[in-house]
Amino acid sequence: MRAANRIHFSARCSKEQAQEAAGPTGLVAEYDGKVWLFTLGQAGQTSRGGTKVAEIGPIPRITAKEYLLRVNEAGGPKGSATAVHTHPGSEAFYVLKEELSKKHHTA
């Protein structure tokens, strides 16, 4: 079996429908009055039901005993910024509204 290295992002009609389709590698979120399902999987994989929004990846691989799929919502006025920070593992972005700029800082 090929390693899962993509995040599949789809819209759902109901939270119950999303939770049923999530399986062991999915995460259900509600945002902006809609229900979303994020699923870790292989390229081209689809989940049943819902409307495909995006396939994000490939995500850089890491080796670990277990993995955590975490979805964050971020927002702020135009031009706002976060302090320089890091996260363990891989990171991917999908913008629903407006825009995102990302800068890489080196030590």
JSON list of C-alpha atoms in Angstrom, two decimals:
[
{"chain": "A", "resi": 1, "resn": "MET", "atom": "CA", "xyz": [0.00, 0.00, 0.00]},
{"chain": "A", "resi": 2, "resn": "ARG", "atom": "CA", "xyz": [1.31, 3.47, -0.87]},
{"chain": "A", "resi": 3, "resn": "ALA", "atom": "CA", "xyz": [1.81, 5.94, 1.94]},
{"chain": "A", "resi": 4, "resn": "ALA", "atom": "CA", "xyz": [-0.91, 8.53, 2.49]},
{"chain": "A", "resi": 5, "resn": "ASN", "atom": "CA", "xyz": [0.55, 11.94, 1.76]},
{"chain": "A", "resi": 6, "resn": "ARG", "atom": "CA", "xyz": [-2.33, 14.16, 0.69]},
{"chain": "A", "resi": 7, "resn": "ILE", "atom": "CA", "xyz": [-5.14, 15.94, 2.49]},
{"chain": "A", "resi": 8, "resn": "HIS", "atom": "CA", "xyz": [-8.53, 15.68, 0.79]},
{"chain": "A", "resi": 9, "resn": "PHE", "atom": "CA", "xyz": [-10.89, 18.54, 1.60]},
{"chain": "A", "resi": 10, "resn": "SER", "atom": "CA", "xyz": [-14.63, 18.22, 0.92]},
{"chain": "A", "resi": 11, "resn": "ALA", "atom": "CA", "xyz": [-17.88, 19.99, 1.83]},
{"chain": "A", "resi": 12, "resn": "ARG", "atom": "CA", "xyz": [-20.70, 18.02, 3.43]},
{"chain": "A", "resi": 13, "resn": "CYS", "atom": "CA", "xyz": [-24.44, 18.53, 3.89]},
{"chain": "A", "resi": 14, "resn": "SER", "atom": "CA", "xyz": [-24.50, 17.57, 7.56]},
{"chain": "A", "resi": 15, "resn": "LYS", "atom": "CA", "xyz": [-22.11, 16.93, 10.43]},
{"chain": "A", "resi": 16, "resn": "GLU", "atom": "CA", "xyz": [-23.52, 13.41, 10.77]},
{"chain": "A", "resi": 17, "resn": "GLN", "atom": "CA", "xyz": [-22.79, 12.68, 7.08]},
{"chain": "A", "resi": 18, "resn": "ALA", "atom": "CA", "xyz": [-19.23, 13.96, 7.48]},
{"chain": "A", "resi": 19, "resn": "GLN", "atom": "CA", "xyz": [-18.60, 11.94, 10.64]},
{"chain": "A", "resi": 20, "resn": "GLU", "atom": "CA", "xyz": [-19.86, 8.78, 8.94]},
{"chain": "A", "resi": 21, "resn": "ALA", "atom": "CA", "xyz": [-17.51, 9.33, 5.97]},
{"chain": "A", "resi": 22, "resn": "ALA", "atom": "CA", "xyz": [-14.50, 10.38, 8.11]},
{"chain": "A", "resi": 23, "resn": "GLY", "atom": "CA", "xyz": [-13.17, 6.93, 8.99]},
{"chain": "A", "resi": 24, "resn": "PRO", "atom": "CA", "xyz": [-9.92, 6.56, 10.95]},
{"chain": "A", "resi": 25, "resn": "THR", "atom": "CA", "xyz": [-8.01, 9.23, 8.96]},
{"chain": "A", "resi": 26, "resn": "GLY", "atom": "CA", "xyz": [-10.63, 11.98, 8.75]},
{"chain": "A", "resi": 27, "resn": "LEU", "atom": "CA", "xyz": [-11.42, 15.11, 10.72]},
{"chain": "A", "resi": 28, "resn": "VAL", "atom": "CA", "xyz": [-14.76, 16.95, 10.69]},
{"chain": "A", "resi": 29, "resn": "ALA", "atom": "CA", "xyz": [-14.89, 20.74, 11.15]},
{"chain": "A", "resi": 30, "resn": "GLU", "atom": "CA", "xyz": [-17.59, 23.39, 11.00]},
{"chain": "A", "resi": 31, "resn": "TYR", "atom": "CA", "xyz": [-16.69, 26.82, 9.64]},
{"chain": "A", "resi": 32, "resn": "ASP", "atom": "CA", "xyz": [-18.63, 29.72, 8.17]},
{"chain": "A", "resi": 33, "resn": "GLY", "atom": "CA", "xyz": [-21.93, 27.85, 8.45]},
{"chain": "A", "resi": 34, "resn": "LYS", "atom": "CA", "xyz": [-20.65, 24.81, 6.52]},
{"chain": "A", "resi": 35, "resn": "VAL", "atom": "CA", "xyz": [-19.46, 21.32, 7.42]},
{"chain": "A", "resi": 36, "resn": "TRP", "atom": "CA", "xyz": [-16.05, 20.22, 6.09]},
{"chain": "A", "resi": 37, "resn": "LEU", "atom": "CA", "xyz": [-14.27, 16.86, 6.02]},
{"chain": "A", "resi": 38, "resn": "PHE", "atom": "CA", "xyz": [-10.47, 16.65, 5.91]},
{"chain": "A", "resi": 39, "resn": "THR", "atom": "CA", "xyz": [-9.12, 13.18, 5.13]},
{"chain": "A", "resi": 40, "resn": "LEU", "atom": "CA", "xyz": [-5.52, 11.99, 4.95]},
{"chain": "A", "resi": 41, "resn": "GLY", "atom": "CA", "xyz": [-5.12, 9.72, 1.94]},
{"chain": "A", "resi": 42, "resn": "GLN", "atom": "CA", "xyz": [-3.43, 8.89, -1.33]},
{"chain": "A", "resi": 43, "resn": "ALA", "atom": "CA", "xyz": [-3.39, 10.94, -4.53]},
{"chain": "A", "resi": 44, "resn": "GLY", "atom": "CA", "xyz": [-6.71, 10.72, -6.37]},
{"chain": "A", "resi": 45, "resn": "GLN", "atom": "CA", "xyz": [-8.54, 9.12, -3.45]},
{"chain": "A", "resi": 46, "resn": "THR", "atom": "CA", "xyz": [-12.10, 10.28, -2.85]},
{"chain": "A", "resi": 47, "resn": "SER", "atom": "CA", "xyz": [-14.47, 9.85, 0.06]},
{"chain": "A", "resi": 48, "resn": "ARG", "atom": "CA", "xyz": [-18.10, 8.96, -0.46]},
{"chain": "A", "resi": 49, "resn": "GLY", "atom": "CA", "xyz": [-20.64, 11.73, -0.58]},
{"chain": "A", "resi": 50, "resn": "GLY", "atom": "CA", "xyz": [-19.96, 15.42, -0.29]},
{"chain": "A", "resi": 51, "resn": "THR", "atom": "CA", "xyz": [-18.41, 17.81, -2.77]},
{"chain": "A", "resi": 52, "resn": "LYS", "atom": "CA", "xyz": [-14.66, 17.70, -3.38]},
{"chain": "A", "resi": 53, "resn": "VAL", "atom": "CA", "xyz": [-13.10, 21.11, -2.72]},
{"chain": "A", "resi": 54, "resn": "ALA", "atom": "CA", "xyz": [-9.38, 20.38, -2.98]},
{"chain": "A", "resi": 55, "resn": "GLU", "atom": "CA", "xyz": [-6.60, 17.83, -2.76]},
{"chain": "A", "resi": 56, "resn": "ILE", "atom": "CA", "xyz": [-3.62, 19.33, -0.96]},
{"chain": "A", "resi": 57, "resn": "GLY", "atom": "CA", "xyz": [-0.18, 17.81, -1.33]},
{"chain": "A", "resi": 58, "resn": "PRO", "atom": "CA", "xyz": [1.99, 15.99, -1.52]},
{"chain": "A", "resi": 59, "resn": "ILE", "atom": "CA", "xyz": [2.68, 16.70, 2.13]},
{"chain": "A", "resi": 60, "resn": "PRO", "atom": "CA", "xyz": [6.32, 16.13, 3.15]},
{"chain": "A", "resi": 61, "resn": "ARG", "atom": "CA", "xyz": [6.59, 12.79, 4.93]},
{"chain": "A", "resi": 62, "resn": "ILE", "atom": "CA", "xyz": [7.68, 12.34, 8.51]},
{"chain": "A", "resi": 63, "resn": "THR", "atom": "CA", "xyz": [8.18, 9.11, 10.43]},
{"chain": "A", "resi": 64, "resn": "ALA", "atom": "CA", "xyz": [6.34, 8.80, 13.73]},
{"chain": "A", "resi": 65, "resn": "LYS", "atom": "CA", "xyz": [4.54, 6.21, 15.88]},
{"chain": "A", "resi": 66, "resn": "GLU", "atom": "CA", "xyz": [1.29, 8.12, 15.40]},
{"chain": "A", "resi": 67, "resn": "TYR", "atom": "CA", "xyz": [0.07, 11.13, 13.46]},
{"chain": "A", "resi": 68, "resn": "LEU", "atom": "CA", "xyz": [-2.26, 14.02, 14.22]},
{"chain": "A", "resi": 69, "resn": "LEU", "atom": "CA", "xyz": [-4.30, 15.81, 11.58]},
{"chain": "A", "resi": 70, "resn": "ARG", "atom": "CA", "xyz": [-5.05, 19.26, 12.94]},
{"chain": "A", "resi": 71, "resn": "VAL", "atom": "CA", "xyz": [-7.04, 21.99, 11.22]},
{"chain": "A", "resi": 72, "resn": "ASN", "atom": "CA", "xyz": [-6.67, 25.60, 12.31]},
{"chain": "A", "resi": 73, "resn": "GLU", "atom": "CA", "xyz": [-8.71, 28.64, 11.40]},
{"chain": "A", "resi": 74, "resn": "ALA", "atom": "CA", "xyz": [-6.79, 31.87, 11.16]},
{"chain": "A", "resi": 75, "resn": "GLY", "atom": "CA", "xyz": [-7.94, 35.37, 10.43]},
{"chain": "A", "resi": 76, "resn": "GLY", "atom": "CA", "xyz": [-7.33, 39.02, 10.98]},
{"chain": "A", "resi": 77, "resn": "PRO", "atom": "CA", "xyz": [-7.44, 42.37, 9.29]},
{"chain": "A", "resi": 78, "resn": "LYS", "atom": "CA", "xyz": [-5.57, 42.88, 6.03]},
{"chain": "A", "resi": 79, "resn": "GLY", "atom": "CA", "xyz": [-1.82, 43.00, 6.65]},
{"chain": "A", "resi": 80, "resn": "SER", "atom": "CA", "xyz": [-1.95, 41.25, 10.02]},
{"chain": "A", "resi": 81, "resn": "ALA", "atom": "CA", "xyz": [0.84, 38.80, 10.85]},
{"chain": "A", "resi": 82, "resn": "THR", "atom": "CA", "xyz": [1.78, 36.17, 13.42]},
{"chain": "A", "resi": 83, "resn": "ALA", "atom": "CA", "xyz": [5.04, 36.06, 15.31]},
{"chain": "A", "resi": 84, "resn": "VAL", "atom": "CA", "xyz": [7.76, 33.83, 13.87]},
{"chain": "A", "resi": 85, "resn": "HIS", "atom": "CA", "xyz": [7.09, 30.30, 15.11]},
{"chain": "A", "resi": 86, "resn": "THR", "atom": "CA", "xyz": [7.51, 26.63, 14.16]},
{"chain": "A", "resi": 87, "resn": "HIS", "atom": "CA", "xyz": [5.42, 23.47, 14.18]},
{"chain": "A", "resi": 88, "resn": "PRO", "atom": "CA", "xyz": [6.60, 19.86, 14.33]},
{"chain": "A", "resi": 89, "resn": "GLY", "atom": "CA", "xyz": [5.91, 17.77, 11.26]},
{"chain": "A", "resi": 90, "resn": "SER", "atom": "CA", "xyz": [4.45, 18.85, 7.93]},
{"chain": "A", "resi": 91, "resn": "GLU", "atom": "CA", "xyz": [2.16, 21.80, 7.25]},
{"chain": "A", "resi": 92, "resn": "ALA", "atom": "CA", "xyz": [-0.25, 22.65, 4.43]},
{"chain": "A", "resi": 93, "resn": "PHE", "atom": "CA", "xyz": [-2.57, 25.60, 3.76]},
{"chain": "A", "resi": 94, "resn": "TYR", "atom": "CA", "xyz": [-5.89, 26.05, 1.98]},
{"chain": "A", "resi": 95, "resn": "VAL", "atom": "CA", "xyz": [-7.41, 29.54, 1.82]},
{"chain": "A", "resi": 96, "resn": "LEU", "atom": "CA", "xyz": [-11.21, 29.89, 1.82]},
{"chain": "A", "resi": 97, "resn": "LYS", "atom": "CA", "xyz": [-11.35, 33.69, 1.69]},
{"chain": "A", "resi": 98, "resn": "GLU", "atom": "CA", "xyz": [-8.91, 36.50, 0.86]},
{"chain": "A", "resi": 99, "resn": "GLU", "atom": "CA", "xyz": [-5.21, 35.53, 0.80]},
{"chain": "A", "resi": 100, "resn": "LEU", "atom": "CA", "xyz": [-2.28, 34.06, 2.72]},
{"chain": "A", "resi": 101, "resn": "SER", "atom": "CA", "xyz": [1.36, 35.02, 2.52]},
{"chain": "A", "resi": 102, "resn": "LYS", "atom": "CA", "xyz": [4.01, 32.81, 4.04]},
{"chain": "A", "resi": 103, "resn": "LYS", "atom": "CA", "xyz": [7.65, 33.65, 4.67]},
{"chain": "A", "resi": 104, "resn": "HIS", "atom": "CA", "xyz": [10.39, 31.19, 5.57]},
{"chain": "A", "resi": 105, "resn": "HIS", "atom": "CA", "xyz": [12.98, 32.38, 8.05]},
{"chain": "A", "resi": 106, "resn": "THR", "atom": "CA", "xyz": [16.36, 30.72, 8.39]},
{"chain": "A", "resi": 107, "resn": "ALA", "atom": "CA", "xyz": [18.47, 30.62, 11.52]}
]
